XYZ file of C-alpha atoms in Angstrom:
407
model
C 0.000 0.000 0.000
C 1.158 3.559 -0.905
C 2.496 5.529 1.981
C -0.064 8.386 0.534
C -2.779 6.117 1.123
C -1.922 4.932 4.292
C -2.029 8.475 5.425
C -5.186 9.854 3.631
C -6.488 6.736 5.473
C -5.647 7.463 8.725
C -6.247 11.297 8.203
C -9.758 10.443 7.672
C -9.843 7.847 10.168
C -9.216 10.896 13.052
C -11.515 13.337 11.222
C -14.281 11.278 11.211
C -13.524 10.220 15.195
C -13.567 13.842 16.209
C -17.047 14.683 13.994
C -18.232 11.636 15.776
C -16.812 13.192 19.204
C -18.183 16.560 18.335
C -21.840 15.029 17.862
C -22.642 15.169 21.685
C -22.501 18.666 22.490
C -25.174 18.849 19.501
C -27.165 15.942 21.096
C -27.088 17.234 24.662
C -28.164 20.968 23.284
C -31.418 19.228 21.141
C -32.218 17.566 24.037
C -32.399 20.790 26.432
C -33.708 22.655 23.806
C -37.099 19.906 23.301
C -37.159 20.308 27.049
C -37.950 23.786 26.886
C -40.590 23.973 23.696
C -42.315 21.267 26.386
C -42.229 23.618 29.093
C -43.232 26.411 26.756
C -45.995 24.119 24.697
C -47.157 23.979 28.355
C -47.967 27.449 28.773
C -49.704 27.867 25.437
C -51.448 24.983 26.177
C -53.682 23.437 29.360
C -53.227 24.078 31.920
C -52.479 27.147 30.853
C -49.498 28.422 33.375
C -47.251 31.366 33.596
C -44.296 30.327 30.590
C -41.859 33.192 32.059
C -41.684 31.284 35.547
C -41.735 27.991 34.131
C -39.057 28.781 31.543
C -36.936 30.732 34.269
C -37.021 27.678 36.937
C -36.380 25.176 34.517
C -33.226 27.258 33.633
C -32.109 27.222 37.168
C -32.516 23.840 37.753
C -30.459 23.147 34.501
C -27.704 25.485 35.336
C -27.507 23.889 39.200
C -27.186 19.791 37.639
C -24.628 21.708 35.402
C -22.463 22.766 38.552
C -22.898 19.448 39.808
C -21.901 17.434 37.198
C -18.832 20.434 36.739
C -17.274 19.196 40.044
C -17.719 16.008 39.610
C -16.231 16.100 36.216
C -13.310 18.443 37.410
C -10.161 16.102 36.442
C -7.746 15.106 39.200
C -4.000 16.245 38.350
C -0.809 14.004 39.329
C 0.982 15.690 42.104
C 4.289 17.717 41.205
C 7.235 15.889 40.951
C 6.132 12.210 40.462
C 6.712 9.759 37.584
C 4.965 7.068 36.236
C 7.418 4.321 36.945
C 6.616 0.309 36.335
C 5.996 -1.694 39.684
C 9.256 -3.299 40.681
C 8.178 -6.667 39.601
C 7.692 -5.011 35.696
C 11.114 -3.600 36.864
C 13.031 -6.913 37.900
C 11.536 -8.857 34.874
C 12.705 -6.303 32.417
C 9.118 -4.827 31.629
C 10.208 -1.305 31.612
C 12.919 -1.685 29.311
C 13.331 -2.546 25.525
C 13.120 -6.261 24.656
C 16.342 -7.395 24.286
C 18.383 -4.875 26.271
C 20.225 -5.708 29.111
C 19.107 -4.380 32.827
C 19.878 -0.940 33.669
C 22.181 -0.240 36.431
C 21.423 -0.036 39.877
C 20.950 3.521 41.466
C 23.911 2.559 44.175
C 26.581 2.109 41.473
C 29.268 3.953 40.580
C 28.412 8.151 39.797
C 29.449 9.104 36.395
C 27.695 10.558 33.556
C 26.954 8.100 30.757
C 24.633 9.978 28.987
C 25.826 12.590 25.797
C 23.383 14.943 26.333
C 22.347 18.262 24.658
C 21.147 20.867 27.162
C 21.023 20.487 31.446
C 16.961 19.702 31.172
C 16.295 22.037 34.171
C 12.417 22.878 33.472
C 11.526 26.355 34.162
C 10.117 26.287 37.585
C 6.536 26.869 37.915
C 3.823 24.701 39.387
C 0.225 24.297 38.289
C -2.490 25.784 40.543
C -4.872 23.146 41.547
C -7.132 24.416 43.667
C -10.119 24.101 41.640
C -9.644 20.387 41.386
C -8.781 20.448 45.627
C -11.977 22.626 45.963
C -13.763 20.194 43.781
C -12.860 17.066 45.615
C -13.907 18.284 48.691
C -17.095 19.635 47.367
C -17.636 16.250 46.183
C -16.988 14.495 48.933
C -19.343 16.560 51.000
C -21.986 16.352 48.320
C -21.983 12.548 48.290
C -21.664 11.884 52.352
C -24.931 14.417 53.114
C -26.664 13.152 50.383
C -26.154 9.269 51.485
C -27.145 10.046 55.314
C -30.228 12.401 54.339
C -31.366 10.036 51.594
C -34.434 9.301 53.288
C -35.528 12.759 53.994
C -34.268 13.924 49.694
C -38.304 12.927 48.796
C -39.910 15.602 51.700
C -36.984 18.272 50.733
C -38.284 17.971 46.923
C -41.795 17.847 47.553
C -40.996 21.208 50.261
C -38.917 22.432 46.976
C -42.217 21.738 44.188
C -44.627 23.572 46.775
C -42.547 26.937 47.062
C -42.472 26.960 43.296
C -46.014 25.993 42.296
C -47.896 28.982 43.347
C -45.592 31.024 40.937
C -47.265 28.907 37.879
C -49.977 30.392 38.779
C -52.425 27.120 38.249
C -54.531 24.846 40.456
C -52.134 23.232 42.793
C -52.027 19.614 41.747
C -51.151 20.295 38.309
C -48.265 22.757 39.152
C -47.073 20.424 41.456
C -46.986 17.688 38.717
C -45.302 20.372 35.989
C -42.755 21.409 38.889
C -41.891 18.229 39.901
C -41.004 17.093 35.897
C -38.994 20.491 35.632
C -36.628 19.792 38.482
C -36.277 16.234 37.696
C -35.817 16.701 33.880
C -33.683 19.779 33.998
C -31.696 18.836 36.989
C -30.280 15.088 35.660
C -29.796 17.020 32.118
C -27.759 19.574 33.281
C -25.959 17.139 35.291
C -25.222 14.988 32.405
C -24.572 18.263 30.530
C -21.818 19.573 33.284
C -20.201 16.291 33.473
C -20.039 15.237 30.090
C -18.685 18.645 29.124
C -15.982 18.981 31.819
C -15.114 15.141 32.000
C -14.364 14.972 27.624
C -13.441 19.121 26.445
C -12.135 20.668 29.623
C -10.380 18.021 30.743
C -8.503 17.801 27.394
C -7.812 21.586 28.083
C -6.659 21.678 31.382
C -4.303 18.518 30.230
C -2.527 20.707 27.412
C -2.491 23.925 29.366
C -0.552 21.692 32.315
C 1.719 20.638 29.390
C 2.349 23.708 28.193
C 3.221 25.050 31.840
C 5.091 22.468 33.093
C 7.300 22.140 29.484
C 7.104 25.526 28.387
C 11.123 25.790 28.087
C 14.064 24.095 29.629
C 17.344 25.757 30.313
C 20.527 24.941 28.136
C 24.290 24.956 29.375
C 24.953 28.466 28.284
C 21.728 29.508 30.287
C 19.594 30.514 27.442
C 16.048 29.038 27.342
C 14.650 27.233 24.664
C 10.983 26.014 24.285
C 10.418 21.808 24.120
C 8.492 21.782 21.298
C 11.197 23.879 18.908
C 14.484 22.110 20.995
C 12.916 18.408 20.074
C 12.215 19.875 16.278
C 15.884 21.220 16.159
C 17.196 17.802 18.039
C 15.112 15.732 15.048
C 16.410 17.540 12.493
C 20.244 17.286 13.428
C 19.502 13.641 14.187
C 18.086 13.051 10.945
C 20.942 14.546 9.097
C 22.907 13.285 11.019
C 21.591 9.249 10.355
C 21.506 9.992 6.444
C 25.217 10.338 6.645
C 26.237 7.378 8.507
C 23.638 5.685 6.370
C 24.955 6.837 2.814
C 28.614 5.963 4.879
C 27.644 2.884 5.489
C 25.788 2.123 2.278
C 28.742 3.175 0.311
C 31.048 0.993 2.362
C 29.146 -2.092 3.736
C 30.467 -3.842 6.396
C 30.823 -7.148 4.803
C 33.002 -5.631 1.939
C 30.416 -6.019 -0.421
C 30.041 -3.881 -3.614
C 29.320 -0.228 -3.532
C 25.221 0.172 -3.647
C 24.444 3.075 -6.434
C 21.547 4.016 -3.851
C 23.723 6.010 -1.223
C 21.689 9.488 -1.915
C 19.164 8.682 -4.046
C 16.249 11.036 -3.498
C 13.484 9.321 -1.449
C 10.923 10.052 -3.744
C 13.371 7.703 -6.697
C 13.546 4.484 -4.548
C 11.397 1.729 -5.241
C 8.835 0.920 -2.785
C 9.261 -2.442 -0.765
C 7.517 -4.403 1.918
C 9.588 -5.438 4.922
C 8.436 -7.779 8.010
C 9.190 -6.392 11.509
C 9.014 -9.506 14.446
C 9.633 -7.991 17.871
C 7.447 -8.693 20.780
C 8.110 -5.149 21.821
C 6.861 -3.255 18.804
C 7.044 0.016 20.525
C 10.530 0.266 21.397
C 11.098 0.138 17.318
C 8.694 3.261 16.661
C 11.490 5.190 15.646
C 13.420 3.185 12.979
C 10.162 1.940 11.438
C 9.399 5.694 11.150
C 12.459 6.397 9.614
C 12.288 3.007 7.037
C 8.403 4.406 6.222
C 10.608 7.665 5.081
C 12.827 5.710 2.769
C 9.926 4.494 1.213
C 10.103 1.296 2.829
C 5.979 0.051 4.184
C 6.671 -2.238 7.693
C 4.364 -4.673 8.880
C 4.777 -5.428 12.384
C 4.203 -8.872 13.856
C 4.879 -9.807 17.875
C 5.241 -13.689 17.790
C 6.944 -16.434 15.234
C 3.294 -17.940 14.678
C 2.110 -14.343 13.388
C 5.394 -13.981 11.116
C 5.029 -17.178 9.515
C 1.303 -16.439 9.153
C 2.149 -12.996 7.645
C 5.024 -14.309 5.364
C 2.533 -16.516 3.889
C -0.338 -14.142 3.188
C 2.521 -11.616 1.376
C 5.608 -10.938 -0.400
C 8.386 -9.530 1.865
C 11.533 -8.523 0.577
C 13.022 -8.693 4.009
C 12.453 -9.829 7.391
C 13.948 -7.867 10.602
C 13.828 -9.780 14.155
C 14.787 -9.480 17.874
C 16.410 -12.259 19.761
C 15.374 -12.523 22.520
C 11.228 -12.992 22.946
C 8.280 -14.184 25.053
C 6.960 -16.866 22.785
C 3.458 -18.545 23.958
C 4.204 -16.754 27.875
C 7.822 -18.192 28.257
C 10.748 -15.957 27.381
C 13.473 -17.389 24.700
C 16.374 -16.380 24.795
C 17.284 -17.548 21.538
C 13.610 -16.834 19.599
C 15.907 -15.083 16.553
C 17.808 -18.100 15.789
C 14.859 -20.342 15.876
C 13.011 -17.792 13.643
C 15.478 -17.534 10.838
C 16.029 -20.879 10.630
C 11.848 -21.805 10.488
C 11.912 -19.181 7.608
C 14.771 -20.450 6.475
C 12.969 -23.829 5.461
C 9.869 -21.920 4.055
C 11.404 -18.968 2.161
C 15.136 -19.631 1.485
C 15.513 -16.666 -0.542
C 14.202 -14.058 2.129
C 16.933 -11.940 3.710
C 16.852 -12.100 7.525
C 18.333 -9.526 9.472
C 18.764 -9.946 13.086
C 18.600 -6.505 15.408
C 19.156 -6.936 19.303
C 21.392 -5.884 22.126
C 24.936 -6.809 22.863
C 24.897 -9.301 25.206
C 22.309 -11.363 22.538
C 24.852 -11.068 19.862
C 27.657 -12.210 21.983
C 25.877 -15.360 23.151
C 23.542 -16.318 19.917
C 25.629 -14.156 16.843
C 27.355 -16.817 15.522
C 24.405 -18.982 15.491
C 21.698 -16.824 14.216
C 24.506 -16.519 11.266
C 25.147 -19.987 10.320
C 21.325 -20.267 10.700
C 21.147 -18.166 7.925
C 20.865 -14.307 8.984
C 22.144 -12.015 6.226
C 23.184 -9.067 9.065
C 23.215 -8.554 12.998
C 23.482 -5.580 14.307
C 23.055 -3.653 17.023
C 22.632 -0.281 16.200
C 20.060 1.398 14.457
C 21.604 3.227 12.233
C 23.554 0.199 11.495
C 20.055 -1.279 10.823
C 18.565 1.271 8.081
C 21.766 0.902 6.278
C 21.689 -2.819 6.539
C 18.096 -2.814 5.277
C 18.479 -0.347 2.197
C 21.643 -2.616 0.943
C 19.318 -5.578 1.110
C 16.258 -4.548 -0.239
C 18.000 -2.612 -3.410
C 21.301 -5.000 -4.445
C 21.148 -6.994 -7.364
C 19.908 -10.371 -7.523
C 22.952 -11.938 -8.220
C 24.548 -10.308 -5.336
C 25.736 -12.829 -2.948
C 27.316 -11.065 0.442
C 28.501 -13.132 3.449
C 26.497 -12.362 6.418
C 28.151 -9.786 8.825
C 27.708 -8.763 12.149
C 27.898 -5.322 13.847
């Protein structure tokens, strides 16, 4: 499929989910608005009462469930300074961390900086005012606990509530009883649903990018300028990107296995031929990245999460190339050695499809030479590494035969 395709597809896809999104405000407004023409029918109608009193009650009433269902839709904010971290079972088992990658190091060890890093990262310091949502939760609270002791005494209080209003209808008493008690009950669990609704799906969407914006706005870079995220991550990309075309076309144009020079090293994007490669990593997320950057190369990537799926998917279509981890949970057991036993099942079923192997260190080390004599064209791993790997494979010659190599 055409990467234009793909994203008129999913353009239209997120159009038609916010129109659909966008409905309910409409729905909830035709629904107060019938409630009213009722109230109003009622006054040109019998019995006959006051519409100006009617109209201006049933607005209350609406505007009170909508203050309601405003605190109880108010959205609770995380507290300054905490992170959402894995539990430290997730932690131990290597949950929080990319598939094949080796255990970080423990917080006691050794001080040093290992990280190459651009700017300090200091975020400007300024913290989000959350009273509303503290005033809102104790509101709430208060509002629930009366309500559940004096729920037995809630039918006298609204039939107190009907008879202060039903003289003002100006109608024989059991009928404006009857119309005030259908106002307060339709216009008070409307506006609650109206309030709520409202607050719980726009505002809360609001007050979540404002907090963004406040809490990101800039951090502060060694020379003490500041610099906002948004434009430092843009600038950050764009270096990167060059940055990973030139090792690429370096690579390309010298190949690690001392193969031939590929005639591809800066080709415009736009002049490659378009090619379908197979991703197998049971960690699909940790590879968002370099699938992003293959998808700009012209290069569509399917994505599969278990050997079974692969072999499923190699069946159903023509892959030029395959790309898998090493290490994997297969059927809720973790094997170490899942990339060897995947090249060489696809090995037997497609002997022509190149297999390139992408994991950490400490894989390679143990299972490199194997996953090679099982038949994996490249192992690598770095990513970079991996895009040039992928390009050489997917555009050399047919007759090209290159030892596997491993980086």
């Amino acid at each position: 499929m055409d990467l234009s395709d793909s994203a008129g597809k999913a353009t239209k896809t997120a159009t038609a989910a916010v129109r659909k999104r966008d409905v309910l405000p409409y729905i909830l407004l035709f629904i107060l608005l019938a409630g009213l023409l009722a109230v109003l029918a009622g006054a040109l109608l019998p019995p006959y009462y006051q519409a100006v009193p009617a109209l201006l009650w049933s607005l209350g009433f609406c505007v009170s469930g909508m203050l309601l269902g405003f605190l109880f839709g108010i959205p609770r904010t995380v507290p300054s300074g905490t992170v959402n971290a894995p539990p430290p079972d997730e932690r131990a088992n290597g949950k929080g961390r990319p598939g094949d990658e080796p255990p970080a190091a423990p917080a006691d060890g050794p001080p040093g900086n290992t990280s190459n890093t651009l700017f300090l990262g200091t975020p400007t310091p300024m913290e989000i005012n959350s009273n509303l949502v503290e005033v809102s939760d104790w509101l709430t609270k208060i509002i629930v606990g009366v309500g559940l002791i004096e729920l037995k005494s809630l039918p006298g209080s609204a039939r107190k509530m009907a008879a202060f209003i039903a003289p003002s209808l100006a109608v024989d008493a059991a009928a404006a009883m009857a119309v005030v008690g259908g106002i307060m009950l339709f216009f008070s669990v409307h506006g609650f649903l109206i309030g709520y609704l409202l607050t719980r799906i726009y505002l809360s969407i609001m007050i979540k990018r404002a907090d963004n914006l406040v809490k990101n706005e800039s951090v502060r870079l060694e020379s003490g300028k500041e610099i906002e995220v948004t434009e430092l991550s843009r600038l950050q990309q764009k270096s990167l990107d060059d940055m990973q075309e030139a090792v690429t076309q370096l690579l390309l144009a010298h190949p690690p296995d001392g193969g031939p020079v590929t005639a591809l090293a800066g080709v415009p994007t736009a002049q490659k031929p378009s090619s379908l490669v197979l991703w197998l990593d049971d960690h699909p997320r940790n590879n968002t990245l370099l699938v992003e950057q293959l998808e700009r190369e012209n290069i569509k990537v399917d994505q599969a999460i278990s050997m079974r799926q692969a072999l499923a998917m190699l069946q159903q279509k023509h892959y030029a190339l395959l790309i898998t981890d090493m290490a994997r949970v297969e059927n809720g057991r973790r094997i170490k050695d899942a990339g060897v036993r995947t090249v060489r099942a696809v090995r037997q079923a497609l002997p022509e499809l190149p297999i390139v192997v992408y994991c950490s260190k400490d894989t390679v080390a143990s299972y490199g030479t194997e996953a090679e004599t099982a038949g994996a064209r490249f192992i690598t791993t770095s990513g970079t590494s991996l895009l040039a790997s992928v390009n050489k494979l997917l555009h050399e010659g047919p007759g090209d035969d290159a030892q596997p190599a491993i980086s």
